[in-house]
Coordinates of N, CA and C in Angstrom, one line a residue:
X12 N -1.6 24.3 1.9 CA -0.2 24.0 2.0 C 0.4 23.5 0.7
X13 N -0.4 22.7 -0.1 CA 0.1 22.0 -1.3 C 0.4 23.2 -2.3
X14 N -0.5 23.8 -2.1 CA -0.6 25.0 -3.6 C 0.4 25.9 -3.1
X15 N 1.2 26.2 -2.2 CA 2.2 26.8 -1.9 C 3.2 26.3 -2.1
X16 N 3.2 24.7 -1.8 CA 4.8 24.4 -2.0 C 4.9 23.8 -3.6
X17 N 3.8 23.7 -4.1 CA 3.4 23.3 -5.4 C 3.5 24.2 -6.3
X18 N 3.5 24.8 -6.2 CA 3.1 26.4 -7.7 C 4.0 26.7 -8.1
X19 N 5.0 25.7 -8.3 CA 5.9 26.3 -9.8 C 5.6 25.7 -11.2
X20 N 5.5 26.6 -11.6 CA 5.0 26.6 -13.0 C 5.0 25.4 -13.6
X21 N 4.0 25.0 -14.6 CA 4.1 23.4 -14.9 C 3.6 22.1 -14.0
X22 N 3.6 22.5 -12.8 CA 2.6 21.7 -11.7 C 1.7 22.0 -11.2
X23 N 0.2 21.2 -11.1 CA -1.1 21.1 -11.3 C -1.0 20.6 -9.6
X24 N -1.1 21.7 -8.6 CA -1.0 20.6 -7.5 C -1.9 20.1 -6.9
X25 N -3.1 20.2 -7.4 CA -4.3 19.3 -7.3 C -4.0 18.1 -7.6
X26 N -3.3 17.8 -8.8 CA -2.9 16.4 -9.5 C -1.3 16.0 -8.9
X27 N -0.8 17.0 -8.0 CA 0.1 16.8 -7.2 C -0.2 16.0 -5.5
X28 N -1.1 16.8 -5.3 CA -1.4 16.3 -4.1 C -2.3 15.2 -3.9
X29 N -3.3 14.6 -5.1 CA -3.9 13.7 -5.2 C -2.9 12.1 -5.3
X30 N -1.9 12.2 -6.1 CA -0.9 11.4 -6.4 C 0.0 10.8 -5.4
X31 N 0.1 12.3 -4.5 CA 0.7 11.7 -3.7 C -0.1 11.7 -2.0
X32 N -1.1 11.8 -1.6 CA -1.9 11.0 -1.4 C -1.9 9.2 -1.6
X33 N -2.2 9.1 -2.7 CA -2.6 8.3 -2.9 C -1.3 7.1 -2.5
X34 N 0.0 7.3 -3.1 CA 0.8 6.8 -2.2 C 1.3 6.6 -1.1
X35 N 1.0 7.4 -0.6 CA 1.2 8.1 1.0 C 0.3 6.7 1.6
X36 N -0.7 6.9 1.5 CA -2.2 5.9 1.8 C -1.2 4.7 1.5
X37 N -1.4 4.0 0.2 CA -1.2 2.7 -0.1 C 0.3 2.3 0.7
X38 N 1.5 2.8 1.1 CA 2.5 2.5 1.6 C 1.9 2.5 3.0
X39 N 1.2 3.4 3.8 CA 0.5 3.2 5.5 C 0.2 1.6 5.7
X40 N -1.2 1.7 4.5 CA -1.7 0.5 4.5 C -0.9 -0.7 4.5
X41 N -0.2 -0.2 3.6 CA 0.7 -1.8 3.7 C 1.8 -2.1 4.7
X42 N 2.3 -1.1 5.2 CA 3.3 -1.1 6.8 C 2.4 -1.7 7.7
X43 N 1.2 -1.3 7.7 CA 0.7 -1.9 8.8 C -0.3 -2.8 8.5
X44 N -0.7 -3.3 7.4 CA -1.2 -4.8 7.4 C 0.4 -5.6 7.5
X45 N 1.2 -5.1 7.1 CA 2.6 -6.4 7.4 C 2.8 -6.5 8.9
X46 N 2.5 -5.4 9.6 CA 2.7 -5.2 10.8 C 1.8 -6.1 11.9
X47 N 0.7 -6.1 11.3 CA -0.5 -7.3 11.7 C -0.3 -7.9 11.3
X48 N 0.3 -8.7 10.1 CA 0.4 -10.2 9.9 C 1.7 -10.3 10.8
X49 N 2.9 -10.0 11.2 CA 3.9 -10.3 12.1 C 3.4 -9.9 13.8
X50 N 2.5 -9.4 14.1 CA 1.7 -9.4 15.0 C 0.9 -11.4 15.3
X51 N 0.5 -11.3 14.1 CA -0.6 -12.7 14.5 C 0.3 -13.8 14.3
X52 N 1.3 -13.5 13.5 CA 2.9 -14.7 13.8 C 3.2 -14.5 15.0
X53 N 3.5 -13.6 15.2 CA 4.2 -13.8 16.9 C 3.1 -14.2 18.1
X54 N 2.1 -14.4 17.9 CA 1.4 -15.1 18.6 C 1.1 -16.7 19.0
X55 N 2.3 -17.3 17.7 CA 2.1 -18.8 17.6 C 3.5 -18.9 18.6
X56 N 3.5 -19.8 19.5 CA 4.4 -20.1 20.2 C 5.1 -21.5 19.6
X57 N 5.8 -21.4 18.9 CA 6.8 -22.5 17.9 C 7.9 -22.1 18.3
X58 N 8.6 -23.2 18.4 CA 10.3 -23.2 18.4 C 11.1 -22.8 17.4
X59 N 10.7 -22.6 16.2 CA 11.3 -21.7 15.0 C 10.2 -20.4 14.5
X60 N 10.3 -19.5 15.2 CA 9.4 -18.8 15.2 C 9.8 -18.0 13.7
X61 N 11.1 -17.6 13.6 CA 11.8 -16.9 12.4 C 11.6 -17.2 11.4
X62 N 11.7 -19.1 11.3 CA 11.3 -19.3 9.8 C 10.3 -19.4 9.6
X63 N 9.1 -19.3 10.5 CA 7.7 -18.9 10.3 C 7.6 -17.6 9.8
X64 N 8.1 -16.9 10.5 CA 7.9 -15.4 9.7 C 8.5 -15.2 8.1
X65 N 9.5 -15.9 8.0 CA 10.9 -16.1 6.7 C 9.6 -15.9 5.7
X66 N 8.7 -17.5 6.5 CA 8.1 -18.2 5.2 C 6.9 -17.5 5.4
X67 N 6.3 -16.9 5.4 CA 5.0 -15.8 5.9 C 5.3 -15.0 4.8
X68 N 6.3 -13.7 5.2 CA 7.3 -12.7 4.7 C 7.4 -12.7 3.2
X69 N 8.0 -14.4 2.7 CA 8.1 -14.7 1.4 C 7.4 -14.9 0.3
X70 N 6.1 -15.3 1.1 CA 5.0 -16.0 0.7 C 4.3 -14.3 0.1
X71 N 4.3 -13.6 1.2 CA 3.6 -12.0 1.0 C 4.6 -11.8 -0.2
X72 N 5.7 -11.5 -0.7 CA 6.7 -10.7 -1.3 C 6.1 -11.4 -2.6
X73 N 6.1 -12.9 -2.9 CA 5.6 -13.5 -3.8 C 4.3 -12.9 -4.5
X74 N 3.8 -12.7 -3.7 CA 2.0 -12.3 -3.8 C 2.1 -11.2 -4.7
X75 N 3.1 -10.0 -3.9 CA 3.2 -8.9 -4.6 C 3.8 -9.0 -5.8
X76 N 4.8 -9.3 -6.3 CA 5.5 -9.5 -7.3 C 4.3 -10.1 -8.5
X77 N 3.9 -11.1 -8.3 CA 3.3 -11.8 -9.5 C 1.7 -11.1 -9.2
X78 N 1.1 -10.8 -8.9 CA 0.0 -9.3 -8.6 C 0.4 -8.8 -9.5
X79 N 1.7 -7.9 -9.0 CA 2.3 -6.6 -9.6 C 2.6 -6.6 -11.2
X80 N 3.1 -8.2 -11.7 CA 3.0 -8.3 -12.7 C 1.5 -8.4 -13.8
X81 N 0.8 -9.0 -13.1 CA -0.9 -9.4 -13.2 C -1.2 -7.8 -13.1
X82 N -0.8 -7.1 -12.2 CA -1.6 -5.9 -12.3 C -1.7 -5.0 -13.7
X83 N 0.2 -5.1 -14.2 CA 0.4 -4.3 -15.0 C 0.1 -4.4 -16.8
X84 N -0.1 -6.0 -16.8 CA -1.0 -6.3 -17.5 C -2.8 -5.9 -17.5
X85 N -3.3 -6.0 -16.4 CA -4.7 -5.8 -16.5 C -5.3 -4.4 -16.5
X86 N -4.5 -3.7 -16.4 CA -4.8 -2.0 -16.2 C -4.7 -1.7 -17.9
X87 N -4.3 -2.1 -18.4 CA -3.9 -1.9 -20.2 C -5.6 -2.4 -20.8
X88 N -6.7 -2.8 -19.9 CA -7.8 -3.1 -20.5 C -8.7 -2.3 -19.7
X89 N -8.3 -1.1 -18.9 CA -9.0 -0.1 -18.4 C -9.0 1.2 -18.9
X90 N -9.7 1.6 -19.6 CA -9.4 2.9 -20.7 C -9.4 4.2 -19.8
X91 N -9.5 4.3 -18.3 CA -9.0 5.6 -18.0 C -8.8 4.3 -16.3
X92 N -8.0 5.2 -15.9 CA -7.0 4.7 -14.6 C -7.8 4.9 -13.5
X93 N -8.6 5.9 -12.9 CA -8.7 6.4 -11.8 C -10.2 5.7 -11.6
X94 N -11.0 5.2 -12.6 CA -12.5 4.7 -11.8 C -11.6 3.1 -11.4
X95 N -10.4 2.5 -12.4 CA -9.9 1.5 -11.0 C -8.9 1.8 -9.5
X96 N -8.8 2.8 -9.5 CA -8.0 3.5 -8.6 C -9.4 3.8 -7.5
X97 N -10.3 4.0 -8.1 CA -11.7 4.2 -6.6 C -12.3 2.5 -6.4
X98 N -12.1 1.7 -7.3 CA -13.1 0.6 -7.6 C -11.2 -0.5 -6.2
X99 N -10.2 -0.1 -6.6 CA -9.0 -0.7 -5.8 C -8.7 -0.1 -4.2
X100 N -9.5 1.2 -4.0 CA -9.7 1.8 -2.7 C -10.3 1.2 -2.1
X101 N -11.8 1.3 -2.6 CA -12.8 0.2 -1.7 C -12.6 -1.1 -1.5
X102 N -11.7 -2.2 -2.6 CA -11.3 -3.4 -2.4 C -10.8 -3.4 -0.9
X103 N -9.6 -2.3 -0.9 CA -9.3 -2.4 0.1 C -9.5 -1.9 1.9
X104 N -10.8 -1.4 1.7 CA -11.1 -1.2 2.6 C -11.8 -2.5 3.7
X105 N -12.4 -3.3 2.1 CA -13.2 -4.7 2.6 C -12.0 -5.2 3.1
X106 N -10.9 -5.7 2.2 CA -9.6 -6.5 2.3 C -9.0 -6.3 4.1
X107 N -9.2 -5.0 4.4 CA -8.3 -4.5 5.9 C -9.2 -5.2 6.6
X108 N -10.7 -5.2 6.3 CA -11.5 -6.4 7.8 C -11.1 -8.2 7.4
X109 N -10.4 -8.3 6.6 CA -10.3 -10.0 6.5 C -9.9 -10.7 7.5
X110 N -8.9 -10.2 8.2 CA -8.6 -10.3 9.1 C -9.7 -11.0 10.9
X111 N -10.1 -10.1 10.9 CA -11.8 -10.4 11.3 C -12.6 -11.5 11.4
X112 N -12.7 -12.1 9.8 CA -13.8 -13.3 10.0 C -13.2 -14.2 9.7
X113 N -11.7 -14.6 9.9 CA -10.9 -15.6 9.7 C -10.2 -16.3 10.9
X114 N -9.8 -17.6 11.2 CA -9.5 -18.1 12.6 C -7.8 -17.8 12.6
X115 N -7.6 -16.8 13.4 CA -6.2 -16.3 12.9 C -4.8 -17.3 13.8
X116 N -5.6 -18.2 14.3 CA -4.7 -19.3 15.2 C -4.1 -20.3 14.3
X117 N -5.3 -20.6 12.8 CA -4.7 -21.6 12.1 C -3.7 -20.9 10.8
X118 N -2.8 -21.6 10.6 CA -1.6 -21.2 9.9 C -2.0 -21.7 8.4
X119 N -2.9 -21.8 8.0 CA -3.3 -21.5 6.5 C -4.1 -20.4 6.3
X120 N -4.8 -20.4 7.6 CA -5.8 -19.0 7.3 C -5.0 -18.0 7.2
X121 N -3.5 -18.2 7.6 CA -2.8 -16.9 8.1 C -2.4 -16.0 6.5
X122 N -2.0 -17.8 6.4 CA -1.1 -17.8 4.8 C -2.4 -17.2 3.5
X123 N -3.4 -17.4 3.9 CA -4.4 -16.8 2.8 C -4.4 -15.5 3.3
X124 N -4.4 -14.9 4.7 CA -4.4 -13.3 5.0 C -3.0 -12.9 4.1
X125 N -1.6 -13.4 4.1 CA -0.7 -12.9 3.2 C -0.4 -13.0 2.3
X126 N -0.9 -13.5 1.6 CA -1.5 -13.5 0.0 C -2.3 -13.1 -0.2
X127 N -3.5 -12.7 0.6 CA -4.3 -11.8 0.3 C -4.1 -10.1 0.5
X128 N -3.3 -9.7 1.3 CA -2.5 -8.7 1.4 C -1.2 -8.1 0.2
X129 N -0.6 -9.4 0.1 CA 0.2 -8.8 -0.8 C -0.2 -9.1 -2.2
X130 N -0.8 -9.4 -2.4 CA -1.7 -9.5 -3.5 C -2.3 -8.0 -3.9
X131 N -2.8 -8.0 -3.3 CA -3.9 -6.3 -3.2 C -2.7 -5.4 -3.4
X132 N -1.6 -5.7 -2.7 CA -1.0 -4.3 -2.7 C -0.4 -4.4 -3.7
X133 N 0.2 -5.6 -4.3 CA 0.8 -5.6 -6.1 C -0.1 -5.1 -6.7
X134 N -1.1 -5.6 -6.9 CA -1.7 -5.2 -7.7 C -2.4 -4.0 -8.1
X135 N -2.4 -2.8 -7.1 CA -2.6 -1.5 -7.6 C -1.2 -0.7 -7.5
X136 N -0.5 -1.2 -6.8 CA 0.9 -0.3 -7.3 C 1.3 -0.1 -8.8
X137 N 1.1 -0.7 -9.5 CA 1.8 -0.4 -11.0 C 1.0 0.4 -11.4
X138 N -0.5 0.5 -11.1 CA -1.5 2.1 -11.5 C -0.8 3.3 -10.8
X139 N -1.0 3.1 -9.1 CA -0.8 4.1 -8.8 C 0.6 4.8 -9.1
X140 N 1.9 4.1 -9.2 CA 3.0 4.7 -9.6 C 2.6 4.8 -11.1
X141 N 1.8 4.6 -11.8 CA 1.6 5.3 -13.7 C 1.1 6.4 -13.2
X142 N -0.3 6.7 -12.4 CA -0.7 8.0 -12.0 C 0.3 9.1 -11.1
X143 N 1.1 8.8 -10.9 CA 2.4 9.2 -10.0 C 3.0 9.7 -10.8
X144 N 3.6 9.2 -12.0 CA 4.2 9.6 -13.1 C 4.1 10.4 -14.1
X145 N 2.5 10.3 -14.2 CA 1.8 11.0 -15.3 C 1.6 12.0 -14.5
X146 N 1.4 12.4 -13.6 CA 0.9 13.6 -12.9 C 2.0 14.4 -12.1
X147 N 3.1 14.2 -12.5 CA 4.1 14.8 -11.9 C 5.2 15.4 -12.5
X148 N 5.5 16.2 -13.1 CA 7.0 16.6 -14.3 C 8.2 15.8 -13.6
X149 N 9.2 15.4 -14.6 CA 10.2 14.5 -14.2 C 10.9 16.0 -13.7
X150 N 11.0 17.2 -13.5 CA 12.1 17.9 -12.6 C 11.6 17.6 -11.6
X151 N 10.2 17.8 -11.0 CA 9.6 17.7 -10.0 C 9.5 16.6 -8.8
X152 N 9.8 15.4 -9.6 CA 9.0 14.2 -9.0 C 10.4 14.1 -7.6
X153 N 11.7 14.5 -7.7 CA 12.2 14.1 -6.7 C 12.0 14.9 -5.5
X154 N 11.6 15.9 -5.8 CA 10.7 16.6 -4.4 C 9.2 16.4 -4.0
X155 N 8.6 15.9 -4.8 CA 8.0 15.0 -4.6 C 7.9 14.2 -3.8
X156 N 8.7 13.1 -4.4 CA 8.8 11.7 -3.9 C 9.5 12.0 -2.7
X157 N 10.4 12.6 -2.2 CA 11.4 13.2 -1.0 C 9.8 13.3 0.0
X158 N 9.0 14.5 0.3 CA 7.8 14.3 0.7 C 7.0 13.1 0.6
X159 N 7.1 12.3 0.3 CA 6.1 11.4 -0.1 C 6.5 10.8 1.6
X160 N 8.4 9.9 1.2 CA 8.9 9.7 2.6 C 9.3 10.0 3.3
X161 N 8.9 10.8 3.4 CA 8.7 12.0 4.5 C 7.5 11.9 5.8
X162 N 6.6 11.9 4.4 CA 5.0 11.9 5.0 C 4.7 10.4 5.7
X163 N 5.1 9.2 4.8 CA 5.5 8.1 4.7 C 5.2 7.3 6.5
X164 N 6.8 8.3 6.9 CA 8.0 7.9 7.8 C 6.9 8.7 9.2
X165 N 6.5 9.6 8.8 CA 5.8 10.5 9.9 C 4.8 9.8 10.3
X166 N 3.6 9.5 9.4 CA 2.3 9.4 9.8 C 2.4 7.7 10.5
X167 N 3.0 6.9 10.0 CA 3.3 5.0 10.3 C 4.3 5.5 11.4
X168 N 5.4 6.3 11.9 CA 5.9 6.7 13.1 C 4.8 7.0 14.6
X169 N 3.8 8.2 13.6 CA 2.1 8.6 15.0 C 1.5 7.3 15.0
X170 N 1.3 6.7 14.3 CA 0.5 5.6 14.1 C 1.2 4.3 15.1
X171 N 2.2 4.4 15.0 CA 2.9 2.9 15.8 C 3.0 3.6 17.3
X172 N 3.0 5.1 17.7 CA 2.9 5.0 19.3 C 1.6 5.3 19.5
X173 N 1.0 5.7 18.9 CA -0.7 5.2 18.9 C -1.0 4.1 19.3
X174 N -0.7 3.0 18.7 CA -1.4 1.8 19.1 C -0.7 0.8 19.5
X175 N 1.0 1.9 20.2 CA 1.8 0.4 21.3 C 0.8 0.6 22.8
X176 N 0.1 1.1 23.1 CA -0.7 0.7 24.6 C -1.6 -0.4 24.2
X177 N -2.3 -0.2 22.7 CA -3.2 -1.2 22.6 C -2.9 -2.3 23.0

């Protein structure tokens, strides 16, 4: 399917569809770890339940930002991108069970799951959008990226009536 809608000249859609991939993945992941942490908030029965989420929410956005910055610094001491693009897959594969061995009733463990969440995700976004970039021609990338939320919007759409019975 890629090499069909890919094959205009000047695009490698191996290095097209890997890219975006790789996006595709890291945006799921993160819809639905935010989705679990406002899951294990709404479990605490407080009479300001909102600014609990506010300050959760904020706390996450924080993580990513200063990550994101951290990240984009520390990739500049990795001489090719992709063994930390496999070495930041597996991170997060550990990262998705944290959840798990942590007491999700107490509200610091909560606040270490969203810093630990948005942490992770700052910090490989500034690779994966360099590898995004580099592997994509600037005519290209807005059909691309059009697909990307596309795919995005689709698969976190199957996914959320998937697991409203749960």
């Amino acid at each position: 399917m890629f090499k069909i809608v890919f094959s205009v000249k000047g695009m490698n859609w191996k290095f097209t569809a890997a890219s975006l991939a790789l996006i595709v993945n890291a945006f799921i992941w993160y819809l639905l770890a935010f989705d679990t942490l406002k899951g294990l908030l709404d479990g605490f029965n407080t009479s300001d339940n909102t600014s609990l989420q506010l300050l959760f929410f904020g706390i996450n956005a924080g993580a990513i930002a200063v990550s994101a910055l951290l990240g984009s610094f520390v990739i500049d001491k990795f001489k090719k991108r992709v063994p930390f693009l496999y070495l930041w897959t597996f991170a997060g594969i550990i990262i998705s069970i944290v959840p798990l061995g942590l007491n999700t009733q107490d509200l610091n463990q909560l606040m270490a799951i969203s810093i630990i969440f948005g942490a992770y995700f700052g910090l490989g976004m500034p690779v994966i959008m360099g590898y995004y970039s580099s592997s994509i021609s600037i005519e290209k990338r807005a059909k691309t990226t059009g697909m990307a939320f596309l795919l995005i919007g689709l698969i976190f759409s199957i996914i959320g009536m998937i697991t409203i019975g749960d």
